[in-house]
C-alpha positions as a LaTeX table, in Angstrom:
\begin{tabular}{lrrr}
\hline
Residue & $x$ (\AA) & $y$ (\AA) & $z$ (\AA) \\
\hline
Unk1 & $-15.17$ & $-44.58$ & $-13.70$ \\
Unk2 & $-15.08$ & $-40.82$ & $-14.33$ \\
Unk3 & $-18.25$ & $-38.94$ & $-15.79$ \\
Unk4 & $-18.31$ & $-35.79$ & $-16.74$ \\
Unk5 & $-21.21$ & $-33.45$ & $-15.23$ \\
Unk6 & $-23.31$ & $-33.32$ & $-18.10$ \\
Unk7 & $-23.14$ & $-36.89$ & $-18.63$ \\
Unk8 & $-23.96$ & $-37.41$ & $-15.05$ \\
Unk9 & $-27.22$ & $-34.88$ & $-15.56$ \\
Unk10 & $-28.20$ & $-36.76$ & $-18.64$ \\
Unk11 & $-27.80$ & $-40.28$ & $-16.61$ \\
Unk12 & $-30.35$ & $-38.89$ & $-13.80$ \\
Unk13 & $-32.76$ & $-37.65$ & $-16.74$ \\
Unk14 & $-33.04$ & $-40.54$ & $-18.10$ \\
Unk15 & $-31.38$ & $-39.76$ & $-21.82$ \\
Unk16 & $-28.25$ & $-41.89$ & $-21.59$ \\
Unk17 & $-28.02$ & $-45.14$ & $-21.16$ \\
Unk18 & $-24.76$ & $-46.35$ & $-21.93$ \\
Unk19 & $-21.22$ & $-45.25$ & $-21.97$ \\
Unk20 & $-18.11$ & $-46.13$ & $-23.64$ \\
Unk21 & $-14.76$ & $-46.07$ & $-22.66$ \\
Unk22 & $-10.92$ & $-47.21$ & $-23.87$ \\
Unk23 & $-9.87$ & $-49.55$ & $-20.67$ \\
Unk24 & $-7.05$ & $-52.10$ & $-20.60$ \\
Unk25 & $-9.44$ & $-54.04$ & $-18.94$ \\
Unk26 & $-12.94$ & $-54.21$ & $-17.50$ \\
Unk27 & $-12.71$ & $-51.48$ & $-14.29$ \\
Unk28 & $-16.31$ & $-51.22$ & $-12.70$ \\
Unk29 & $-18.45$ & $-54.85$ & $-12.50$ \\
Unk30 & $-22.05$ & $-55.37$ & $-13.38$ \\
Unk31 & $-23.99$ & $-54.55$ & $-9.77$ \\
Unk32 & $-21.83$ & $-52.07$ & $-8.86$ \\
Unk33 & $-23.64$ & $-48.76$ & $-7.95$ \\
Unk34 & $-21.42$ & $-45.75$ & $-7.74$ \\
Unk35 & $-22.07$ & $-42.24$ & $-5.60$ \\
Unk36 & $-21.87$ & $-39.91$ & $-7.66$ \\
Unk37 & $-22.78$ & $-35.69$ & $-7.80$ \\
Unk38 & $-26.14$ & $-36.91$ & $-8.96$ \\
Unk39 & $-26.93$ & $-39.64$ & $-6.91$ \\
Unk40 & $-26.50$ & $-43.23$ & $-7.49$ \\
Unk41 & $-25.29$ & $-44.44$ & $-10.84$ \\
Unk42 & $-25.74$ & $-48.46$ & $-11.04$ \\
Unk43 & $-23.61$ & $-50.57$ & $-13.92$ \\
Unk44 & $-25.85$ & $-53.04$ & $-15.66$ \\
Unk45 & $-23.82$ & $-54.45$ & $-18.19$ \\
Unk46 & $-20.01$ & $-54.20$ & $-19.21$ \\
Unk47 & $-19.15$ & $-55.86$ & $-22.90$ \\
Unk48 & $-16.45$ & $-55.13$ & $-24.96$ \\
Unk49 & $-17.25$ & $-54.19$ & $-28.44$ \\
Unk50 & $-15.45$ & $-53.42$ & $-31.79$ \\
Unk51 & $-15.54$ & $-50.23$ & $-32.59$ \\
Unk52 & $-16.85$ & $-50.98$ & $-36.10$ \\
Unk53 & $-19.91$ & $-52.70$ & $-34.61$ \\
Unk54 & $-20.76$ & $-48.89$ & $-32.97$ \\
Unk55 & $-24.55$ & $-47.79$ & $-34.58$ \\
Unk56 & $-26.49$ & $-44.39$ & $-34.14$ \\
Unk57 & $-28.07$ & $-45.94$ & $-31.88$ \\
Unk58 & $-25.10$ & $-46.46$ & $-29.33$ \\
Unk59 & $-24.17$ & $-42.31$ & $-29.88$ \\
Unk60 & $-27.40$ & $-41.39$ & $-29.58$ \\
Unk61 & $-27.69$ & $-43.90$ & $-25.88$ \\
Unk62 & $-24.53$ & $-42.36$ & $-24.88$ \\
Unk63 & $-25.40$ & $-38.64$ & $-25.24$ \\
Unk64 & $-22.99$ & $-38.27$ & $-28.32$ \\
Unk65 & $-23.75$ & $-35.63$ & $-31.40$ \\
Unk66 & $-23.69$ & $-38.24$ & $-33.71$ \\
Unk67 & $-21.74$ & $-41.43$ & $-34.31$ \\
Unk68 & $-18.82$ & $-40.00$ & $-35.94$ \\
Unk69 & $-18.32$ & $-37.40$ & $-33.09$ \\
Unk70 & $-18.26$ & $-40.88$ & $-30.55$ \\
Unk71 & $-16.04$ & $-42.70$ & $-32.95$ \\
Unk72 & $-13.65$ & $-39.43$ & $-33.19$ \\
Unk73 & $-14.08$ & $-39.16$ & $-29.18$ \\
Unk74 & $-13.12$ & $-42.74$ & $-28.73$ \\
Unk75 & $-9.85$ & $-42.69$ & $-30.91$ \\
Unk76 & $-8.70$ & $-39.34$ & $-29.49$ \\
Unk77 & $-7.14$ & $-41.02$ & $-26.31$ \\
Unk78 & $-5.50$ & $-44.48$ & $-26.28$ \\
Unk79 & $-6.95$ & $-45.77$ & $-29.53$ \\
Unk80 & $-5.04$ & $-48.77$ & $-29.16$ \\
Unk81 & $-6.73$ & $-50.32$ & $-26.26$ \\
Unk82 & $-10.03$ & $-51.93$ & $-26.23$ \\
Unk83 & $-13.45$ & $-50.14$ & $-26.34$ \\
Unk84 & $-16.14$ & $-51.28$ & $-23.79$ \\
Unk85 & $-19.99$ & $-50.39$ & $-23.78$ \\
Unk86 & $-21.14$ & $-49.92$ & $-19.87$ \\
Unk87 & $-25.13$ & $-50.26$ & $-19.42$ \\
Unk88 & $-26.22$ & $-47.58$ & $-16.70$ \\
Unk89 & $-28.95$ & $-46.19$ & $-14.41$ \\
Unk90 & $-29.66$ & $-43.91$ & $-12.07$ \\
Unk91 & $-30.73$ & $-45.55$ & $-9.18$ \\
Unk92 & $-31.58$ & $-43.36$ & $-6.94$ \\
Unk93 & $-30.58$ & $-40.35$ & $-4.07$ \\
Unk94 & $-27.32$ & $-40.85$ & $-2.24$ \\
Unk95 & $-28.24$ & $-42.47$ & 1.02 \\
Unk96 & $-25.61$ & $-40.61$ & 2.62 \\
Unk97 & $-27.84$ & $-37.75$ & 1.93 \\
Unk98 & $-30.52$ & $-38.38$ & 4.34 \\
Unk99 & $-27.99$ & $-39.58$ & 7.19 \\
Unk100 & $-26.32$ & $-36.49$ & 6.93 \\
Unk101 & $-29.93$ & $-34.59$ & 8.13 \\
Unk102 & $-30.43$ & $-37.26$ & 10.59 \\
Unk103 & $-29.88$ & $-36.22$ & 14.25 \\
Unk104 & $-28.74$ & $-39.17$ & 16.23 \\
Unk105 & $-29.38$ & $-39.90$ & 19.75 \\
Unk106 & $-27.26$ & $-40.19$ & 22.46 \\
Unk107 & $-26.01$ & $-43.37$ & 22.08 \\
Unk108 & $-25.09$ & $-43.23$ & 18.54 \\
Unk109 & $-23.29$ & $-39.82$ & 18.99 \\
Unk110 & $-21.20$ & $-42.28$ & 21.43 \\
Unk111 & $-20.37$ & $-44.69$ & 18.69 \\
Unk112 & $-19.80$ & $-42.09$ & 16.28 \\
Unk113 & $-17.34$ & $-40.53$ & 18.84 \\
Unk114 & $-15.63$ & $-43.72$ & 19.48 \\
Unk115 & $-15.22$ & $-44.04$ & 15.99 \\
Unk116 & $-13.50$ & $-40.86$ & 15.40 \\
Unk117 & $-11.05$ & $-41.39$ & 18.49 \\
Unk118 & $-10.06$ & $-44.99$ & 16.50 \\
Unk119 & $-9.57$ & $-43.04$ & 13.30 \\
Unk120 & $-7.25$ & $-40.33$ & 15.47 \\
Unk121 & $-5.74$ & $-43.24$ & 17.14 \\
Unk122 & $-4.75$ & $-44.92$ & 13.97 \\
Unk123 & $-3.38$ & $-41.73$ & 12.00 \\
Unk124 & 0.38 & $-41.94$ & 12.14 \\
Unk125 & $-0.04$ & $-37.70$ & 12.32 \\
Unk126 & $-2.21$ & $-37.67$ & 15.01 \\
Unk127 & $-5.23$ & $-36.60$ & 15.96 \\
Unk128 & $-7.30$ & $-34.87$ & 12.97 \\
Unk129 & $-10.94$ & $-36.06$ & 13.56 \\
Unk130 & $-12.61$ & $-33.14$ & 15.37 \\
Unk131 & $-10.32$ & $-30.39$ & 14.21 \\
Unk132 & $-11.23$ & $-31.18$ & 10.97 \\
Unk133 & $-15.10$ & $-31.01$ & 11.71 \\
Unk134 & $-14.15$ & $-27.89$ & 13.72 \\
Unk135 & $-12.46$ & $-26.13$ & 10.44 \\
Unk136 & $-14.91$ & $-27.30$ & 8.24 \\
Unk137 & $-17.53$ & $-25.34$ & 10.31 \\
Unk138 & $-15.41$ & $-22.49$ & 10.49 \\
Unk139 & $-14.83$ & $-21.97$ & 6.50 \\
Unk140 & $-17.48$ & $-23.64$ & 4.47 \\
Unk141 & $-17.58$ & $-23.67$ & 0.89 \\
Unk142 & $-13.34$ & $-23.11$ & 0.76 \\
Unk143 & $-11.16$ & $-24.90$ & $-1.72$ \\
Unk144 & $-9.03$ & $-27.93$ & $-0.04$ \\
Unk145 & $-6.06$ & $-26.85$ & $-0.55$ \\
Unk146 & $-6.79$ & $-23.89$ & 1.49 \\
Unk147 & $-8.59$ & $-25.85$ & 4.38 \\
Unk148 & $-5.37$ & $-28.50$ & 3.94 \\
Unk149 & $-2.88$ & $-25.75$ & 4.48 \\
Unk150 & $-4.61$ & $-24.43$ & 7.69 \\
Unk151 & $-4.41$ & $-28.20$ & 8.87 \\
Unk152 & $-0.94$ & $-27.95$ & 7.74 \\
Unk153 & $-1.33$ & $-31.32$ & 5.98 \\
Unk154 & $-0.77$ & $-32.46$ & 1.98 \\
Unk155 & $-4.68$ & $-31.77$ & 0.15 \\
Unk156 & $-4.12$ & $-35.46$ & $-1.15$ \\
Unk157 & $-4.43$ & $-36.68$ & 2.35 \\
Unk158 & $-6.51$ & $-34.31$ & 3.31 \\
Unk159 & $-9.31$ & $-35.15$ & 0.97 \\
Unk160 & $-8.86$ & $-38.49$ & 2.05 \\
Unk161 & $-9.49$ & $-38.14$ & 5.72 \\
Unk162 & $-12.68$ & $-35.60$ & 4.98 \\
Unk163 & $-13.91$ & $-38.57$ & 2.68 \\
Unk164 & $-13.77$ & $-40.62$ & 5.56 \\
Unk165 & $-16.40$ & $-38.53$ & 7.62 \\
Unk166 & $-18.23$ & $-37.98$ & 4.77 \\
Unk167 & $-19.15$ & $-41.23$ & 4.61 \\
Unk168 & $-20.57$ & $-41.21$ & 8.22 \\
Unk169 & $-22.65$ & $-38.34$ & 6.89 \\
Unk170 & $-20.85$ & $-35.85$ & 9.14 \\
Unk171 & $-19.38$ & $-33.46$ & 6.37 \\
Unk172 & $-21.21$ & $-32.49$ & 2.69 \\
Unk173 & $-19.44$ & $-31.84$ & 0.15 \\
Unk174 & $-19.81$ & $-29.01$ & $-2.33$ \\
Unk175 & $-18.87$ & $-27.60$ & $-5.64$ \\
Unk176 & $-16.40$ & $-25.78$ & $-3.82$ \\
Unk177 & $-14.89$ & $-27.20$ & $-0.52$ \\
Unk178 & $-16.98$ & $-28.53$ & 2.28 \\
Unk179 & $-20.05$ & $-27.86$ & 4.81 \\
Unk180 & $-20.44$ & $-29.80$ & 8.36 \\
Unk181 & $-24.27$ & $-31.79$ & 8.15 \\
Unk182 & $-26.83$ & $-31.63$ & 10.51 \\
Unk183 & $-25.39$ & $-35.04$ & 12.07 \\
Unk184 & $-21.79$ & $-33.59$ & 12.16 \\
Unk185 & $-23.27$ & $-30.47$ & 14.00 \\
Unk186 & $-25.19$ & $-32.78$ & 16.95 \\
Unk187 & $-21.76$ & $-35.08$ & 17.45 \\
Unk188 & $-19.42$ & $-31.41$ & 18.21 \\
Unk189 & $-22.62$ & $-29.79$ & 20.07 \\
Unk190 & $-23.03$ & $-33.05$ & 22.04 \\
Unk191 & $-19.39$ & $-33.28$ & 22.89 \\
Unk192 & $-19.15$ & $-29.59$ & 23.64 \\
Unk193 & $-16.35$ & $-28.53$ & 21.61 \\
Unk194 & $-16.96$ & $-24.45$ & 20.92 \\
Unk195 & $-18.28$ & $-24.31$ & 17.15 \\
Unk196 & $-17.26$ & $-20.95$ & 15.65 \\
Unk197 & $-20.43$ & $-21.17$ & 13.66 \\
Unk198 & $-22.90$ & $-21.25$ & 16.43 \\
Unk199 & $-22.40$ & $-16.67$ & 16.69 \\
Unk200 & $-22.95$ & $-16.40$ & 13.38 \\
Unk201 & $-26.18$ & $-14.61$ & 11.63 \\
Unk202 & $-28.90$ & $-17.41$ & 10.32 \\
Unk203 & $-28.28$ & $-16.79$ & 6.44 \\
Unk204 & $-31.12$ & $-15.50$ & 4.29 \\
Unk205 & $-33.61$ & $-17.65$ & 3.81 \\
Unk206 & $-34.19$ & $-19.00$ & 0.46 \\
Unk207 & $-33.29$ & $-22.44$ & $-2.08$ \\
Unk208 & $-29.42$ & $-22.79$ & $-2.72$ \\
Unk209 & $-27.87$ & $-23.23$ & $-5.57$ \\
Unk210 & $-27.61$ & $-26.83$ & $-7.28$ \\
Unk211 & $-24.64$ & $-28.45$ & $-8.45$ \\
Unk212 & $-22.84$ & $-26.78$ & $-10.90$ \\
Unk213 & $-19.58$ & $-27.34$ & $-10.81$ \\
Unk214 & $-16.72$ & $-24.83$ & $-9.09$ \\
Unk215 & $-15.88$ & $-22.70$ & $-11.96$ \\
Unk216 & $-19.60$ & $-21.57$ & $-12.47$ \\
Unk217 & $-20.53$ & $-21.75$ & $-8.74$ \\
Unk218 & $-17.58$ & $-19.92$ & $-8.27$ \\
Unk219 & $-18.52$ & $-17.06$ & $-10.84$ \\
Unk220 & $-22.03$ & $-16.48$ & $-9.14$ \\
Unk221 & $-21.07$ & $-16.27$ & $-5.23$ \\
Unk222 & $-18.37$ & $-13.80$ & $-6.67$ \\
Unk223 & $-21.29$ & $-11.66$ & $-7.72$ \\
Unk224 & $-23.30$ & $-12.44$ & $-4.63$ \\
Unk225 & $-25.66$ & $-14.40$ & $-5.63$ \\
Unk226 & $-26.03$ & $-17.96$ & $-3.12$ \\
Unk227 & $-30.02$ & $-18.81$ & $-4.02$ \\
Unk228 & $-32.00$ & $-19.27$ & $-6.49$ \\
Unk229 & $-34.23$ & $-16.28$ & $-5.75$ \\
Unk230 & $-31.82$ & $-14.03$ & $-6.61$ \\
Unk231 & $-30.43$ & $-15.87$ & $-9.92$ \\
Unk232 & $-34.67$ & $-15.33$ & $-11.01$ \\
Unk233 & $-33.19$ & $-11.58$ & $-10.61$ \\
Unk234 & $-30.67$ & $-11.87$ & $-13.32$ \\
Unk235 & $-31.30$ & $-12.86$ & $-17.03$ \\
Unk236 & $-30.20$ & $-15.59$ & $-18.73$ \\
Unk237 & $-27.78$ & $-13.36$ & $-20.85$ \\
Unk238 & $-26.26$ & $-12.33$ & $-17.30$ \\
Unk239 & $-25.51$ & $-15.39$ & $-16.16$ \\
Unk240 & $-24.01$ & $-16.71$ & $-19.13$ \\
Unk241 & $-21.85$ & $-14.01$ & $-19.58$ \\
Unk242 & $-20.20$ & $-14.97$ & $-16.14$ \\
Unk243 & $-16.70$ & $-16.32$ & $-16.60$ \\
Unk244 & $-17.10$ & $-19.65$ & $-15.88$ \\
Unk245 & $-20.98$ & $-20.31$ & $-16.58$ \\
Unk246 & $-21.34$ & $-22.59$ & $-18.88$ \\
Unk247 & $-24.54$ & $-24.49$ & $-21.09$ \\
Unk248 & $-24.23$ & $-26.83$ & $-18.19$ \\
Unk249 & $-24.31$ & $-24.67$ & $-15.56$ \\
Unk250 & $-27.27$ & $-22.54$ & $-17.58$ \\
Unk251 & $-29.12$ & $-25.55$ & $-17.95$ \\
Unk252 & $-29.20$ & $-27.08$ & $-14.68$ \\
Unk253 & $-29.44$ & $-23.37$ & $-13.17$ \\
Unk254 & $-32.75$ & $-23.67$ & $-15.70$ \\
Unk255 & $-34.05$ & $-26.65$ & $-14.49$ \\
Unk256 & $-33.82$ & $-26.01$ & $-10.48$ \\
Unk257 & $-35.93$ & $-22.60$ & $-11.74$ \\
Unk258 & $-38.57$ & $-24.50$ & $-13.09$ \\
Unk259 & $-38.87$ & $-26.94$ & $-10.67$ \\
Unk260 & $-39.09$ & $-24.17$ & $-7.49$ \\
Unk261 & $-41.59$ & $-22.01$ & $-10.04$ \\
Unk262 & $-38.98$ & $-19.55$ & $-10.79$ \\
Unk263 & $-37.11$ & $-18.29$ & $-14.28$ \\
Unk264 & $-34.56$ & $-15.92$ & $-15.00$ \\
Unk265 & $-35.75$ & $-12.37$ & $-15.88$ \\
Unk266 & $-36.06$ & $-12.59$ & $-18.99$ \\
Unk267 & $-37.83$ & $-15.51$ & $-19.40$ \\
Unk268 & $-41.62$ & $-14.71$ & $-21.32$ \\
Unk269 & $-42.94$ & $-17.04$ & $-18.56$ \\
Unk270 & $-41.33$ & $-15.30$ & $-15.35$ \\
Unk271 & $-44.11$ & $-12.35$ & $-14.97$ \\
Unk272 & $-46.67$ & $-15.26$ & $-15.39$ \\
Unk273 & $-45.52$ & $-16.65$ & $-12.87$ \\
Unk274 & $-44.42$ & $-14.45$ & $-10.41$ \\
Unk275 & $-47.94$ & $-13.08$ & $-10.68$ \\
Unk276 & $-49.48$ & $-16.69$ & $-10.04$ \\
Unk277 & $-47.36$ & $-16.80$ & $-6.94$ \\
Unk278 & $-49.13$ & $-13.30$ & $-5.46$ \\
Unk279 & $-52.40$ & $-14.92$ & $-6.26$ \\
\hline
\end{tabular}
């Protein structure tokens, strides 16, 4: 089940509910709980309705302008087929996201390796596992087809394989391309393969940038800016007039100020509170 980012953001907050889609048939089941860029998303209900029995209500559930603009939405793509209401949640972090700071111990690193010399074993191209860590290391935050290319492999399959040690918690991925975790880190260190990124200078401190998709995160590192310290440096006006920034970008961008007791230059609240933070 594809969700858009903003839907996603507005899932985690809270301030939808419910979602409705034109399926064939029913494609996620009640109790399933899907990873998604926000965290876990968790179906609670799947019914298929008439579209006539749609209220205010329902538009309002699913994040919709009104109920025109979700009956318009609805019939814009495959209005023959059926129309189902999905009941959601967010329930809660991705749990790969703590594995992937966990540092195992010996003995797991030695199941983990095993692991990855089964999935090398079993890959009719042959052995990816480790150069794939390896590359991932060596060019973080590049697009797929880019790392795929250097692997000289198809990015379909590519993607595929890099899913597969993400969900060991070895790799993270971002809005653009990849990082190796902490865990990944410990299984290369541990099996003393030469990590291109161990000669490299610490980066600057400071809190990274949240999610906000590739075309805006893409905009911002072009200018330089990585952290949010240095997006409290800009104005709102700046950032938004960054090719690819858009309300949903400047929103969440908004939020992860607020919450770290930062705001964009501009903000009237961002010289109260920088001065609170000398005090």
């Amino acid at each position: 089940m594809q969700m858009r980012p903003a839907e996603l953001a507005a899932i985690r907050a809270g301030d939808v509910d419910v979602a409705f889609r034109r399926w064939e048939r029913p494609r996620v089941r009640v109790g399933t709980r899907m990873r998604t860029a926000v965290g876990l998303v968790e179906v609670m209900s799947v019914d298929r309705v008439p579209v006539s029995s749609l209220t205010a209500s329902d538009a309002r559930r699913a994040g919709a302008a009104s109920l025109a603009a979700l009956r318009q939405e609805l019939d814009g793509l495959h209005p023959e087929r059926p129309v189902y209401r999905i009941g959601l949640r967010y329930a809660g972090a991705d749990p790969r996201q703590a594995l992937r700071e966990s540092v195992p111990d010996a003995a797991e690193i030695d199941a983990i390796g095993a692991w990855l010399d089964r999935l090398d074993r079993a890959s009719p191209t042959g052995t990816w596992t480790r150069a794939t860590l390896l590359l991932i290391d060596e060019l973080p935050a590049t697009r797929a087809p880019d790392l795929a290319q250097r692997m000289g492999r198809d990015t379909p399959s590519f993607k595929q394989n890099v899913r597969k040690l993400k969900e060991r918690g070895l790799t993270e991925s971002l809005d653009i391309g990849y990082r190796l975790s902490p865990r990944g880190a410990a299984v290369l260190d541990h099996e003393g393969h030469p990590r291109p990124s161990r000669g490299r200078v610490a980066p600057e401190p400071g809190i990274p940038l949240p999610h906000l998709g590739a075309a805006a995160t893409r905009a911002l590192t072009a200018q330089g800016v990585v952290r949010l310290e240095q997006v409290a440096g800009l104005s709102a006006a700046e950032v938004q007039a960054l090719h690819g920034v858009g309300p949903y970008a400047l929103g969440r961008l908004r939020a992860a100020l607020d919450a770290a007791g930062l705001a964009f230059r501009d903000d009237p609240g961002a010289a109260r509170r920088g001065a609170a933070a000398k005090r």
